[in-house]
Amino acid sequence: EERLVESGGGVVQPGGSPRLSCEASGFTFIRHWMTWVRQAPGKGLEWVANINQDGSEKHYVDSVKGRFTISRDNAKNSLYLQMNSLRAEDTAVYYCARGLYTPGPWGQGTLVTVSS
Amino acid sequence: QSALTQPASVSGSPGQSITISCTGTSTDVGTYNYVSWYQQHPGKAPKLMIYDVSNRPSGVSNRFSGSKSGNTASLTISGLQAEDEADYYCSSYTSSTTVLFGGGTKLTVL
């Protein structure tokens, strides 16, 4: 069974720098692009970033460019999102998902709350 | 990077059919056949219902179908059931190697 499990969320102060992790299982991780998507409370889905199979190509939504960094460790079947200079508007459930063109399957998400 | 345009809400009675539209531009929906549809129940992660415009993943009911014309994609749900009540999001791959989502449509089964 394909499975993605996110972790690393919690309450973070404005300006904080948490790192989210996503552990993949049930599929050949190294063969796939991976994606982060977020959903603010009561709002819609927003694509955040993606990364290719060997980590050499990365893309970001404009609102996080220069603040967030996506990375992966294929030996550990893991995807990461380093988040810096967090703002209140970054408060959201962060999902990891497999794929470039069609994100999916998805993990259960991890909630990041930016609050002082 | 503006979101794809979806109606905020649609409704229908059990047994009826409804269609949700998703309008993009020539740099996303109009060019690529990588339009997907997701169903999200409250408190749950999104579930992929349609990919590549009209393909259903294994296990998804054939009551769900997708299509595309020009810059607009559509999701049709036939034979509405109470369990279909949820939020639905479209997405499209873009020329920037990113993905855009629609703003979401709340489906109410009357």
Coordinates of C-alpha atoms in Angstrom, one line a residue:
Chain A
E1 CA 0.0 0.0 0.0
E2 CA 1.3 3.4 -1.0
R3 CA 1.7 5.6 2.1
L4 CA 3.0 9.1 2.9
V5 CA 3.3 10.3 6.5
E6 CA 4.1 13.9 7.3
S7 CA 5.6 15.2 10.5
G8 CA 7.2 18.3 12.0
G9 CA 4.2 20.6 12.4
G10 CA 3.2 22.5 15.5
V11 CA 3.0 26.0 16.8
V12 CA 5.8 28.2 15.6
Q13 CA 6.5 31.8 16.3
P14 CA 6.6 34.3 13.5
G15 CA 10.1 34.2 11.9
G16 CA 10.5 30.6 13.0
S17 CA 12.2 27.9 11.0
P18 CA 10.6 24.4 11.3
R19 CA 11.4 21.5 9.0
L20 CA 8.7 19.3 7.8
S21 CA 9.3 15.7 6.9
C22 CA 7.4 13.2 4.8
E23 CA 8.3 9.5 4.9
A24 CA 7.2 7.4 1.9
S25 CA 6.5 3.7 1.6
G26 CA 4.8 1.3 -0.7
F27 CA 6.3 2.6 -3.9
T28 CA 9.6 3.3 -5.5
F29 CA 10.4 6.7 -4.1
I30 CA 13.4 7.5 -6.3
R31 CA 11.3 7.2 -9.5
H32 CA 8.9 10.0 -8.7
W33 CA 8.8 13.8 -8.5
M34 CA 7.4 14.8 -5.1
T35 CA 5.3 17.8 -4.1
W36 CA 4.2 19.8 -1.1
V37 CA 0.7 21.3 -1.0
R38 CA -0.8 23.4 1.8
Q39 CA -4.3 24.3 2.9
A40 CA -4.9 27.3 5.2
P41 CA -7.8 26.8 7.7
G42 CA -11.1 27.0 5.9
K43 CA -9.4 27.7 2.6
G44 CA -8.5 25.9 -0.6
L45 CA -5.5 24.0 -1.7
E46 CA -2.3 25.8 -2.7
W47 CA 0.6 24.1 -4.4
V48 CA 3.8 25.0 -2.7
A49 CA 6.8 23.3 -4.2
N50 CA 8.1 20.2 -6.1
I51 CA 11.3 18.4 -6.7
N52 CA 12.5 16.0 -9.3
Q53 CA 13.8 12.5 -8.7
D54 CA 17.4 13.3 -8.0
G55 CA 16.8 16.7 -6.3
S56 CA 18.5 18.7 -9.1
E57 CA 15.3 20.6 -10.2
K58 CA 13.0 22.4 -7.8
H59 CA 10.1 24.8 -8.2
Y60 CA 8.3 27.0 -5.8
V61 CA 5.1 29.2 -5.6
D62 CA 6.1 32.8 -5.6
S63 CA 4.9 33.4 -2.0
V64 CA 7.5 31.1 -0.5
K65 CA 10.5 31.6 -2.9
G66 CA 13.6 32.5 -0.9
R67 CA 12.0 31.3 2.4
F68 CA 11.2 27.6 1.8
T69 CA 13.5 24.9 0.5
I70 CA 12.3 21.5 -0.7
S71 CA 14.7 18.6 -0.5
R72 CA 14.8 14.8 -0.5
D73 CA 16.8 11.9 0.8
N74 CA 16.3 8.9 -1.5
A75 CA 18.2 6.6 0.7
K76 CA 15.6 7.3 3.5
N77 CA 12.6 7.5 1.2
S78 CA 12.0 11.0 2.7
L79 CA 10.9 14.4 1.5
Y80 CA 11.5 17.6 3.4
L81 CA 10.4 21.2 3.5
Q82 CA 12.6 23.6 5.3
M83 CA 10.5 26.7 6.2
N84 CA 12.2 29.9 7.2
S85 CA 11.0 33.4 8.1
L86 CA 7.5 32.1 8.8
R87 CA 4.6 34.5 8.6
A88 CA 1.0 34.2 9.9
E89 CA -0.2 33.5 6.4
D90 CA 1.9 30.3 6.3
T91 CA -0.5 28.8 8.8
A92 CA -1.8 25.7 7.1
V93 CA -2.0 22.0 6.9
Y94 CA 0.9 20.9 4.8
Y95 CA 0.5 17.8 2.7
C96 CA 3.2 15.9 0.8
A97 CA 2.1 14.1 -2.4
R98 CA 3.7 12.0 -5.1
G99 CA 4.0 13.2 -8.6
L100 CA 4.6 16.1 -10.9
Y101 CA 1.5 16.5 -13.1
T102 CA -1.0 14.9 -10.8
P103 CA -0.1 15.2 -7.0
G104 CA -1.3 12.0 -5.4
P105 CA -1.5 9.9 -3.3
W106 CA -1.4 12.4 -0.4
G107 CA -0.4 12.0 3.2
Q108 CA -2.7 12.9 6.1
G109 CA -1.0 16.3 6.5
T110 CA 0.8 18.1 9.3
L111 CA -0.6 21.4 10.8
V112 CA 1.8 24.4 11.1
T113 CA 0.4 27.2 13.1
V114 CA 2.4 30.5 13.1
S115 CA 1.5 32.4 16.2
S116 CA 3.2 34.3 19.0
Chain B
Q1 CA 0.0 32.3 -10.7
S2 CA -3.7 32.9 -10.3
A3 CA -5.9 30.0 -9.2
L4 CA -8.0 28.2 -11.7
T5 CA -11.6 29.4 -11.5
Q6 CA -14.3 27.2 -10.1
P7 CA -17.9 28.0 -8.9
A8 CA -18.0 28.4 -5.2
S9 CA -20.9 26.0 -4.8
V10 CA -23.2 23.6 -6.7
S11 CA -26.1 21.5 -5.6
G12 CA -28.2 18.7 -6.7
S13 CA -30.7 16.1 -5.6
P14 CA -30.0 12.5 -5.1
G15 CA -30.0 10.7 -8.5
Q16 CA -29.4 13.9 -10.5
S17 CA -26.2 14.9 -12.3
I18 CA -24.1 17.9 -11.7
T19 CA -21.2 19.5 -13.5
I20 CA -18.4 21.6 -12.0
S21 CA -16.3 23.7 -14.3
C22 CA -12.7 24.7 -14.0
T23 CA -11.4 27.5 -16.1
G24 CA -7.7 28.2 -16.7
T25 CA -5.6 29.8 -19.4
S26 CA -3.5 28.8 -22.4
T27 CA -0.5 28.2 -20.1
D28 CA -2.2 25.5 -18.1
V29 CA -5.6 23.9 -18.8
G30 CA -5.6 25.0 -22.4
T31 CA -2.3 23.4 -23.3
Y32 CA -1.8 20.4 -21.0
N33 CA -4.0 17.3 -20.6
Y34 CA -2.9 17.1 -17.0
V35 CA -6.1 18.2 -15.4
S36 CA -7.0 16.4 -12.2
W37 CA -10.0 16.5 -9.8
Y38 CA -9.9 15.9 -6.1
Q39 CA -12.6 15.2 -3.5
Q40 CA -12.2 16.4 0.0
H41 CA -14.4 15.6 2.9
P42 CA -14.2 17.7 6.1
G43 CA -11.1 17.0 8.1
K44 CA -9.7 14.6 5.5
A45 CA -6.9 14.7 3.0
P46 CA -7.9 15.2 -0.7
K47 CA -8.6 12.1 -2.7
L48 CA -7.8 11.9 -6.4
M49 CA -10.9 11.3 -8.4
I50 CA -9.9 12.1 -12.0
Y51 CA -6.5 12.5 -13.6
D52 CA -5.2 13.4 -17.1
V53 CA -8.6 15.1 -17.8
S54 CA -10.8 12.0 -17.9
N55 CA -9.1 9.0 -16.3
R56 CA -10.3 7.4 -13.1
P57 CA -7.9 5.8 -10.6
S58 CA -8.7 2.3 -9.6
G59 CA -11.6 2.2 -7.1
V60 CA -13.2 5.5 -8.1
S61 CA -16.9 5.1 -9.2
N62 CA -17.7 5.4 -12.8
R63 CA -20.3 8.0 -11.8
F64 CA -17.4 10.4 -11.9
S65 CA -16.2 11.6 -15.3
G66 CA -14.0 14.4 -16.6
S67 CA -13.7 16.3 -19.9
K68 CA -12.0 19.4 -21.3
S69 CA -12.7 22.0 -24.0
G70 CA -10.3 24.7 -24.6
N71 CA -9.3 26.4 -21.4
T72 CA -12.1 24.9 -19.4
A73 CA -12.3 21.4 -17.8
S74 CA -15.3 19.9 -16.2
L75 CA -16.2 17.2 -13.7
T76 CA -19.5 15.5 -14.0
I77 CA -21.0 13.4 -11.2
S78 CA -24.0 11.4 -12.2
G79 CA -26.5 9.6 -10.0
L80 CA -25.7 11.9 -7.1
Q81 CA -25.4 10.2 -3.7
A82 CA -25.4 11.7 -0.2
E83 CA -21.7 10.6 0.2
D84 CA -20.7 12.8 -2.8
E85 CA -21.3 15.9 -0.6
A86 CA -17.8 17.3 -0.3
D87 CA -15.4 20.0 -1.6
Y88 CA -14.0 19.4 -5.1
Y89 CA -10.8 20.9 -6.4
C90 CA -9.4 20.9 -9.9
S91 CA -5.7 21.2 -10.7
S92 CA -3.6 21.6 -13.8
Y93 CA 0.0 21.3 -14.6
T94 CA 1.4 24.6 -16.0
S95 CA 4.1 25.7 -18.3
S96 CA 6.2 26.8 -15.3
T97 CA 6.6 23.2 -14.1
T98 CA 4.2 23.9 -11.3
V99 CA 0.6 22.9 -10.5
L100 CA -2.3 25.3 -10.1
F101 CA -5.4 24.5 -8.1
G102 CA -8.9 25.8 -8.4
G103 CA -10.5 27.7 -5.5
G104 CA -12.7 24.7 -4.7
T105 CA -16.4 24.0 -5.2
K106 CA -18.7 22.9 -2.3
L107 CA -21.1 20.3 -3.5
T108 CA -24.4 20.0 -1.5
V109 CA -26.6 17.1 -2.0
L110 CA -30.1 18.3 -1.3

